[in-house]
PDB file of C-alpha atoms in Angstrom:
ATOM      1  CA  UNK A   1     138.530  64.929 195.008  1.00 50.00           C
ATOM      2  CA  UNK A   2     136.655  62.203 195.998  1.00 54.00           C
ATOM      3  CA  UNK A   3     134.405  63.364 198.920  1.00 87.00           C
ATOM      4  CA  UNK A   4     135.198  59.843 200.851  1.00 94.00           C
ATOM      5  CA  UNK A   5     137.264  58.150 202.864  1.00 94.00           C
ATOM      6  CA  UNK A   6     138.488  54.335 202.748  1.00 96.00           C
ATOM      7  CA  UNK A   7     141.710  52.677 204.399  1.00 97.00           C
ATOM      8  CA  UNK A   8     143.377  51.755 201.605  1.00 96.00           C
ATOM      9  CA  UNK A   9     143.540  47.523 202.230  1.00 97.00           C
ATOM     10  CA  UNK A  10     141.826  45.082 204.155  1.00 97.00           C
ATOM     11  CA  UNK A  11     141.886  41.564 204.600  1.00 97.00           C
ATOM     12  CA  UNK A  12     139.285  39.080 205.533  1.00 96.00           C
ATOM     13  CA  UNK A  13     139.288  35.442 205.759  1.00 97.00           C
ATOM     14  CA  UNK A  14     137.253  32.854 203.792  1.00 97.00           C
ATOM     15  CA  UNK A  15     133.554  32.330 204.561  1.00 96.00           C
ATOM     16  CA  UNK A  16     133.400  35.519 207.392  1.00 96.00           C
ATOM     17  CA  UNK A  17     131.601  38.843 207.147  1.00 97.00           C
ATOM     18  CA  UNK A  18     133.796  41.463 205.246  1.00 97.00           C
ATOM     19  CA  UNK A  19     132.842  44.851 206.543  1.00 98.00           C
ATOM     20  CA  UNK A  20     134.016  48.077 204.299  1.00 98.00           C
ATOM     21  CA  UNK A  21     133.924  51.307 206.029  1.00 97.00           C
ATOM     22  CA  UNK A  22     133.729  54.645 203.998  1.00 97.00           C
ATOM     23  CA  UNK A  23     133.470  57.813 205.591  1.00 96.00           C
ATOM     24  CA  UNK A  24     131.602  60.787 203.934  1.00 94.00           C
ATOM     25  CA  UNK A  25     131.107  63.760 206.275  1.00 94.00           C
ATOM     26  CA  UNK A  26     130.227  66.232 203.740  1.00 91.00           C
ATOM     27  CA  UNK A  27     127.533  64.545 202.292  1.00 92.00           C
ATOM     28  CA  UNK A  28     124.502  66.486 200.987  1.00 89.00           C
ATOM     29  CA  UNK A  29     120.752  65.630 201.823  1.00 87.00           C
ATOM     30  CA  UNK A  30     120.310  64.633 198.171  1.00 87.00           C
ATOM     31  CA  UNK A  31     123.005  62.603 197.647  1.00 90.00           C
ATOM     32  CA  UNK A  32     123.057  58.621 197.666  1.00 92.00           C
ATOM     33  CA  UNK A  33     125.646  56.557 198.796  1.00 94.00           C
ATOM     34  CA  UNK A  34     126.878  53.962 196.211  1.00 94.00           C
ATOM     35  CA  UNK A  35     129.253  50.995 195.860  1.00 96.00           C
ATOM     36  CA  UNK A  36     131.177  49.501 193.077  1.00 96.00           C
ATOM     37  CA  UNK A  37     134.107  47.402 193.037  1.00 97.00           C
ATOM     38  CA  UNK A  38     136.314  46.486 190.377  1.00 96.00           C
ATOM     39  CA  UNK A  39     138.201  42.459 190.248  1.00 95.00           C
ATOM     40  CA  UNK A  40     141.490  42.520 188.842  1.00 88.00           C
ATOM     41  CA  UNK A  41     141.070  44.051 184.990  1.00 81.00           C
ATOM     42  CA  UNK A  42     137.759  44.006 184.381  1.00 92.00           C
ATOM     43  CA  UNK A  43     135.259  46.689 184.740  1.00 94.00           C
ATOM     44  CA  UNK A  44     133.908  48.236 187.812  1.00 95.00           C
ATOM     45  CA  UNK A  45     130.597  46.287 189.581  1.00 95.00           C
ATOM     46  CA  UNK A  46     127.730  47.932 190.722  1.00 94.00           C
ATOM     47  CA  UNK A  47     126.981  46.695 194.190  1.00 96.00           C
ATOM     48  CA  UNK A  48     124.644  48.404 195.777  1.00 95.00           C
ATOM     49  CA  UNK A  49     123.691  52.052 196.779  1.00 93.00           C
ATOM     50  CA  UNK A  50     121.344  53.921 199.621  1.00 93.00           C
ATOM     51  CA  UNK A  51     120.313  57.439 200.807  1.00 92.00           C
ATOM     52  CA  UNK A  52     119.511  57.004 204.177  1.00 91.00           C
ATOM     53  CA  UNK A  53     118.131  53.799 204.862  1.00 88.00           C
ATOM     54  CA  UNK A  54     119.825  50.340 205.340  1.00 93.00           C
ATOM     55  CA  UNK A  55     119.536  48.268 201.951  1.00 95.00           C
ATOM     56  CA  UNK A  56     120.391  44.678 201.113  1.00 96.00           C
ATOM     57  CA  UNK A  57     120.932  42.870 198.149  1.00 95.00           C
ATOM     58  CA  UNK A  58     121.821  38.983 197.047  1.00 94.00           C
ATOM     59  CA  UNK A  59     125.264  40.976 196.625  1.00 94.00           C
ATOM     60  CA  UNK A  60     125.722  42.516 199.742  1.00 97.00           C
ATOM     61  CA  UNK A  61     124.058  45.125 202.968  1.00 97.00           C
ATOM     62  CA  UNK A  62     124.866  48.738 203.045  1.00 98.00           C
ATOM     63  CA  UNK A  63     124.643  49.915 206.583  1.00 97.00           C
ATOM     64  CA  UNK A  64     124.357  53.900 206.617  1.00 96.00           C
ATOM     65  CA  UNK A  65     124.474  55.705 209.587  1.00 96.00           C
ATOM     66  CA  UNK A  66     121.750  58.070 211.387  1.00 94.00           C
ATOM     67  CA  UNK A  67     123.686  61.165 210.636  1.00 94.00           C
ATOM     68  CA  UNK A  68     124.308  59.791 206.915  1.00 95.00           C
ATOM     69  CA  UNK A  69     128.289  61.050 207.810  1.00 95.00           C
ATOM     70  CA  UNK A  70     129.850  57.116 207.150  1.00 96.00           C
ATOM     71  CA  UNK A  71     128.508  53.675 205.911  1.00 97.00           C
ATOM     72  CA  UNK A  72     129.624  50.182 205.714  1.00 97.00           C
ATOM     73  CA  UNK A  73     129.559  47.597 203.141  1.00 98.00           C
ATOM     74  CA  UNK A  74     128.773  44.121 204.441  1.00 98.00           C
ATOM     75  CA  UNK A  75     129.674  40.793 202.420  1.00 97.00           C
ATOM     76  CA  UNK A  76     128.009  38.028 204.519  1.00 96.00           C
ATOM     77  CA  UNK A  77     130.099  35.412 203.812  1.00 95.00           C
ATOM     78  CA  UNK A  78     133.449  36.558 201.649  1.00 96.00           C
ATOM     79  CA  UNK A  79     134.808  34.011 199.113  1.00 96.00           C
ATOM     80  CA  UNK A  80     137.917  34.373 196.908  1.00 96.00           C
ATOM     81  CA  UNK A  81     136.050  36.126 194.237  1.00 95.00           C
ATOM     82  CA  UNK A  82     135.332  38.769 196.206  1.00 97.00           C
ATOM     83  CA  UNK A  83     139.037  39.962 196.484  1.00 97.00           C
ATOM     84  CA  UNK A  84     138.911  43.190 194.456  1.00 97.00           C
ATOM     85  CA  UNK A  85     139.495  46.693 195.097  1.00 97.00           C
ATOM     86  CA  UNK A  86     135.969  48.242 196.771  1.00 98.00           C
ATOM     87  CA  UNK A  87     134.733  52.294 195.552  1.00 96.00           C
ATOM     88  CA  UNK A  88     132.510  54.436 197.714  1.00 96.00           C
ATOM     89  CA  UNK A  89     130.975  56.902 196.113  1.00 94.00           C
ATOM     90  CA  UNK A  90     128.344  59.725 197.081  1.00 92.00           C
ATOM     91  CA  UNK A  91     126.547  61.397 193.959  1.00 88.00           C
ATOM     92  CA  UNK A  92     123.416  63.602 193.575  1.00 84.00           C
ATOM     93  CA  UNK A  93     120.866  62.688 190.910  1.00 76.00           C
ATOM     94  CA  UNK A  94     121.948  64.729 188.553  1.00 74.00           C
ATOM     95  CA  UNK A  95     125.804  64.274 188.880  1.00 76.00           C
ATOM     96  CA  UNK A  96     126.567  61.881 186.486  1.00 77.00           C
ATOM     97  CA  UNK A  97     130.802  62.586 187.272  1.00 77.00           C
ATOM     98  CA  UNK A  98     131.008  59.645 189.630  1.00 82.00           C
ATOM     99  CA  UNK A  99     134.572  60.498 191.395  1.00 84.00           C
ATOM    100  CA  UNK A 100     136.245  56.878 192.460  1.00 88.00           C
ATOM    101  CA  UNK A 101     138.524  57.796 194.502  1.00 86.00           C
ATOM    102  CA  UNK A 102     141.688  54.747 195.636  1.00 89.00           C
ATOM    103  CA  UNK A 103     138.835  52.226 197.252  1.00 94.00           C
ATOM    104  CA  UNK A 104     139.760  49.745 199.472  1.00 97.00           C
ATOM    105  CA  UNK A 105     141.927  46.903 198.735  1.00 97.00           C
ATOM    106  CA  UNK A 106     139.843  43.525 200.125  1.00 98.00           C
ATOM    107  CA  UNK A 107     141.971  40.422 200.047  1.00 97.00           C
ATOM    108  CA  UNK A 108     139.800  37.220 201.023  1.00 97.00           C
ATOM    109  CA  UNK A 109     142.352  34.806 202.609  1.00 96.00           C
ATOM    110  CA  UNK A 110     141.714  30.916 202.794  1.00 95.00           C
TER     111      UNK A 110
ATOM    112  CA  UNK X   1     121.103  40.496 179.286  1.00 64.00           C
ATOM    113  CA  UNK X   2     124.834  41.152 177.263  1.00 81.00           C
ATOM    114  CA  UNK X   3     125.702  43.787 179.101  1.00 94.00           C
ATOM    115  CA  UNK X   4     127.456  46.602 177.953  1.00 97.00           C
ATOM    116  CA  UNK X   5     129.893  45.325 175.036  1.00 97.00           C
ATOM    117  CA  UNK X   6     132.769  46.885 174.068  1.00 98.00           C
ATOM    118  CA  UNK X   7     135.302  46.333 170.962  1.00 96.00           C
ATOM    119  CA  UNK X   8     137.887  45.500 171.109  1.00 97.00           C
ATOM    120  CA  UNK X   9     139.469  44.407 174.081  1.00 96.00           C
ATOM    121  CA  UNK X  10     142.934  44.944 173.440  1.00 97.00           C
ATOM    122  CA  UNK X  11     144.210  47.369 171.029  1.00 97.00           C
ATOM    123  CA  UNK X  12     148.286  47.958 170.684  1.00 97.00           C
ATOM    124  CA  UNK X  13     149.068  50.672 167.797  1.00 96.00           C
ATOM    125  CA  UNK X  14     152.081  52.721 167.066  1.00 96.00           C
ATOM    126  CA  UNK X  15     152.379  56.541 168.158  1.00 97.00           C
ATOM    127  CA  UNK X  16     150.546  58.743 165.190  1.00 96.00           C
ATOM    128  CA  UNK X  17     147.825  56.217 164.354  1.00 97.00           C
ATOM    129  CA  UNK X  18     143.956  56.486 164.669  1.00 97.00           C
ATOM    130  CA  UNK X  19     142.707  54.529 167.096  1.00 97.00           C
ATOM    131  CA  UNK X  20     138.623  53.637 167.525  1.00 98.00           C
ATOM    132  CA  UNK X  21     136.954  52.298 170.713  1.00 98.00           C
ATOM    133  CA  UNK X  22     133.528  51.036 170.201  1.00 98.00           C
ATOM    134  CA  UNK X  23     130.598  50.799 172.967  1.00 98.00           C
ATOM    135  CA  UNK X  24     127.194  49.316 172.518  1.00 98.00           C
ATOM    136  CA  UNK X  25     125.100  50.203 175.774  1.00 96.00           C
ATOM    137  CA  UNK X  26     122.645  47.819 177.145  1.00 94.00           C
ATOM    138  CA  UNK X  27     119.389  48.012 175.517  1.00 94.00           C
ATOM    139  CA  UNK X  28     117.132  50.539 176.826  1.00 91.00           C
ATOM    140  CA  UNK X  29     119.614  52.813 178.306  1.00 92.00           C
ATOM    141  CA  UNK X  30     119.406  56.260 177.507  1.00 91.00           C
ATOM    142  CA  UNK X  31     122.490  57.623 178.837  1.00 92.00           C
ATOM    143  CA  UNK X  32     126.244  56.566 177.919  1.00 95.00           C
ATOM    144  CA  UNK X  33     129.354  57.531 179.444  1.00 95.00           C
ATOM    145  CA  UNK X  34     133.191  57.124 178.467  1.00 97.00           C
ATOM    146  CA  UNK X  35     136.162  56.477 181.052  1.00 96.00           C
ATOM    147  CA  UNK X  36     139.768  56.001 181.097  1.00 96.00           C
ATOM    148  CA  UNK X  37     141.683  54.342 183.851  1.00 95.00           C
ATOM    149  CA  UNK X  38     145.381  54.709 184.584  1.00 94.00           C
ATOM    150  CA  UNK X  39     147.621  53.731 187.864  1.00 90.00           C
ATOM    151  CA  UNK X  40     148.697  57.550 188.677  1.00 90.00           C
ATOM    152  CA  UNK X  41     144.914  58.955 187.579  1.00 89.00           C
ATOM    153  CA  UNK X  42     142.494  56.376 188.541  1.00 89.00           C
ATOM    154  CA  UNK X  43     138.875  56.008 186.743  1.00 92.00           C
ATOM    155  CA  UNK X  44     137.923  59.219 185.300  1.00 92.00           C
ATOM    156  CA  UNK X  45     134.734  60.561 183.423  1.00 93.00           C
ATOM    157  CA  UNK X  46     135.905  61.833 179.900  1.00 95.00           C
ATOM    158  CA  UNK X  47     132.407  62.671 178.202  1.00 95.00           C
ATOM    159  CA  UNK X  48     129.190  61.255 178.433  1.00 92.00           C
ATOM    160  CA  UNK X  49     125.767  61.479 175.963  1.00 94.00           C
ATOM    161  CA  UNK X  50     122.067  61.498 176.791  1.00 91.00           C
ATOM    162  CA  UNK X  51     119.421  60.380 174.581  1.00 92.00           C
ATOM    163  CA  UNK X  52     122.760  60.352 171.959  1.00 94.00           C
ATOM    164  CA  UNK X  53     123.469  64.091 172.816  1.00 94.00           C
ATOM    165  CA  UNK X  54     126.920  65.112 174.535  1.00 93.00           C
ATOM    166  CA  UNK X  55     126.164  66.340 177.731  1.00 90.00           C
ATOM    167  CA  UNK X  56     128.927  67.163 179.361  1.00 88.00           C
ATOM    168  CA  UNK X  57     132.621  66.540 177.226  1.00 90.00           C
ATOM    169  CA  UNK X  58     135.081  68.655 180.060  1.00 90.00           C
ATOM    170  CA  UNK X  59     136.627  65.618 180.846  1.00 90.00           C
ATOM    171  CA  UNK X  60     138.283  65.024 177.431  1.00 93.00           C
ATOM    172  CA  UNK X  61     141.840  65.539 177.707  1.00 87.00           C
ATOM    173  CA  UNK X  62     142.056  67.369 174.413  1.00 84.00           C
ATOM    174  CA  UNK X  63     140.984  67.908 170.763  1.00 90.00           C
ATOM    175  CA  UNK X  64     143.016  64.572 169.759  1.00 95.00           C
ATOM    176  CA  UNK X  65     139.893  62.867 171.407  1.00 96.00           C
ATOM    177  CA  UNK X  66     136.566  62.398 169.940  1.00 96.00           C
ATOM    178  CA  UNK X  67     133.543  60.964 170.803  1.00 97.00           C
ATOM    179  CA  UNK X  68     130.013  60.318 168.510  1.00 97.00           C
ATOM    180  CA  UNK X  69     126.602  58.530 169.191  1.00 97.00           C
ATOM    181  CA  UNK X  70     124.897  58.297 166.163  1.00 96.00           C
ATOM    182  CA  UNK X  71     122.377  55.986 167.178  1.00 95.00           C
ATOM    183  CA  UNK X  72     121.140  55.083 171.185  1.00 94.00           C
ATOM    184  CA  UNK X  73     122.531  51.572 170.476  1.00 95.00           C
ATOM    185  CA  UNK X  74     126.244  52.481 169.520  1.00 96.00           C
ATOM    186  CA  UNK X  75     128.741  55.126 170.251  1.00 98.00           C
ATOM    187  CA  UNK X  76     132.827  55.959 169.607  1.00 98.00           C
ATOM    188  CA  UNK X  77     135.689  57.269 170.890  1.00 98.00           C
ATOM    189  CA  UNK X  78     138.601  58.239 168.797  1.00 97.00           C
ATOM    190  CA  UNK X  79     141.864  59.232 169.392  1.00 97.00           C
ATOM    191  CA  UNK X  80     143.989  60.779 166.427  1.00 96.00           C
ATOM    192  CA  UNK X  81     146.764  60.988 166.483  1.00 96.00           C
ATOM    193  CA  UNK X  82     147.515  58.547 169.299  1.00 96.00           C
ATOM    194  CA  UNK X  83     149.966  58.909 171.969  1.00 96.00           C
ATOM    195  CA  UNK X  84     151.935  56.876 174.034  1.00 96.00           C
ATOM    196  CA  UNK X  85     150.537  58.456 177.438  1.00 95.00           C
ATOM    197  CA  UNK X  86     147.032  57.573 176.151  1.00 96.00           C
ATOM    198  CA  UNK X  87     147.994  53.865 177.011  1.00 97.00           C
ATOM    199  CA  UNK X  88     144.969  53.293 179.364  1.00 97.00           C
ATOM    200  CA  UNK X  89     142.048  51.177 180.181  1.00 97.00           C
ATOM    201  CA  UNK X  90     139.014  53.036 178.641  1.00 98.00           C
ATOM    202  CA  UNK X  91     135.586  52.001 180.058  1.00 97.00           C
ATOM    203  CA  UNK X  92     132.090  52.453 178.273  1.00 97.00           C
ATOM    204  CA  UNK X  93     129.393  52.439 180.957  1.00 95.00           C
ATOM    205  CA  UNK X  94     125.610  53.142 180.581  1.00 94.00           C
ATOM    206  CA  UNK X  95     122.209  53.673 182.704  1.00 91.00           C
ATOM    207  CA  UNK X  96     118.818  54.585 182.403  1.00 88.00           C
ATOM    208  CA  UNK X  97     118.208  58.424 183.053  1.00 79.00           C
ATOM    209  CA  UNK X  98     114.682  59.313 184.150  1.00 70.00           C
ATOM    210  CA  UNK X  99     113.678  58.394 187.035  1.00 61.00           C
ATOM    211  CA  UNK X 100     113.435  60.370 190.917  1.00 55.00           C
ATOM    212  CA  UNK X 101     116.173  58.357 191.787  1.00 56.00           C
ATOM    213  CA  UNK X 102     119.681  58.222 190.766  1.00 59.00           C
ATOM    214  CA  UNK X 103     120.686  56.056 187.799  1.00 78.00           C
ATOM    215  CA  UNK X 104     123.146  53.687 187.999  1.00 87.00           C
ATOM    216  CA  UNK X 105     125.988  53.398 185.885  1.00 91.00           C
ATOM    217  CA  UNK X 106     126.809  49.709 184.351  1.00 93.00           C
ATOM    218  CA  UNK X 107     130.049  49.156 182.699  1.00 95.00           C
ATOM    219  CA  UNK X 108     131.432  47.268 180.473  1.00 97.00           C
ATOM    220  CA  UNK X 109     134.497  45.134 179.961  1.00 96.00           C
ATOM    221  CA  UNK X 110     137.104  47.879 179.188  1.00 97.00           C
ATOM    222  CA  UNK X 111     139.268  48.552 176.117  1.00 98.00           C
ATOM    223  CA  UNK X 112     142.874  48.167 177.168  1.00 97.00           C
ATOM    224  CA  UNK X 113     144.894  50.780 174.747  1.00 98.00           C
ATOM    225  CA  UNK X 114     148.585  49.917 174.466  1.00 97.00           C
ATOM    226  CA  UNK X 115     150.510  53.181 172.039  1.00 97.00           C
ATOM    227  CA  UNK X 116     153.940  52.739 171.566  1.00 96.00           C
TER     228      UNK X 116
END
């Protein structure tokens, strides 16, 4: 019970913008948005994370929307490495059960 | 910066054995967690410790699972006896609890648990 939404793959090619959607219409007015993603058996990656504001990182942007009910994950320019599989999360402070959910499935193409 | 380190990396034992999982949280952290990974469950939360305290331990499958911090700079999970559907990745993550904001998890490199 995951409390998002992802498509289940995506694929992007080589040196262009890969842009993750996750949907999250319950959300509460306490609870942040966050990203991980995990490359092929090793542990998950933080990425980034937001409550209502855009935020960017060397990593990545995390675009949230006015009504805080979706959000994207931007990687400016995708390389190879960054074919893993992509976790949206929403948690309050105090939650520390972070629920994965299936993520989304980017493949960076050459 | 290590990281969080865990021991070892790969583990394959025979049904009925003990098996140990070590975790050594990055330095500072106050708060530890313990996950297992499989292809039918995903990642989920089996128990986690703040300030070397169990919090919260619902998430432990059963009492064949165990899980101590005796010190903020080490902690264990145990299985005994093992099974073979405890074959998993199990993931040691930690963060820094105390702030207005939320606190992120980092975690480490994963403990893959063959039982056979």
């Amino acid at each position: 019970d995951a409390k998002t939404t992802q498509p289940p793959s995506m694929d992007c090619a080589e040196g262009r913008a890969a842009n993750l959607p996750c949907n999250h219409s319950t959300i509460s007015g306490n609870e942040y948005v966050y990203w991980y993603r995990q490359i092929h058996s090793q542990g998950p990656q933080y990425i980034i994370h937001g409550l209502k504001n855009n935020e960017t990182n060397e990593m990545a942007s995390l675009i949230i929307t006015e009504d805080r009910k979706s959000s994207t994950l931007i990687l400016p320019h995708a390389t190879l490495r960054d074919t893993a599989v992509y976790y949206c999360i929403v948690r309050a402070p105090w939650n520390n059960d972070m629920r994965f959910g299936a993520g989304t499935r980017l493949t960076v193409k050459p | 910066d290590a990281g969080v380190i865990q021991s070892p990396r790969h583990e394959v034992t025979e049904m009925g054995q003990e098996v140990t999982l070590r975790c050594k949280p990055i330095s500072g952290h106050n708060s530890l967690f313990w996950y297992r990974q499989t292809m039918m469950r995903g990642l989920e939360l089996l128990i986690y410790f703040n300030n070397n305290v169990p919090i919260d331990d619902s998430g432990m499958p059963e009492d064949r699972f165990s899980a101590k911090m005796p010190n903020a700079s080490f902690s264990t999970l145990k299985i005994q006896p093992s099974e073979p559907r405890d074959s998993a990745v199990y993931f040691c993550a930690s963060s820094f609890e105390g702030g207005p904001s939320t606190d992120t998890q980092y975690f480490g490199p994963g403990t893959r648990l063959t039982v056979l």
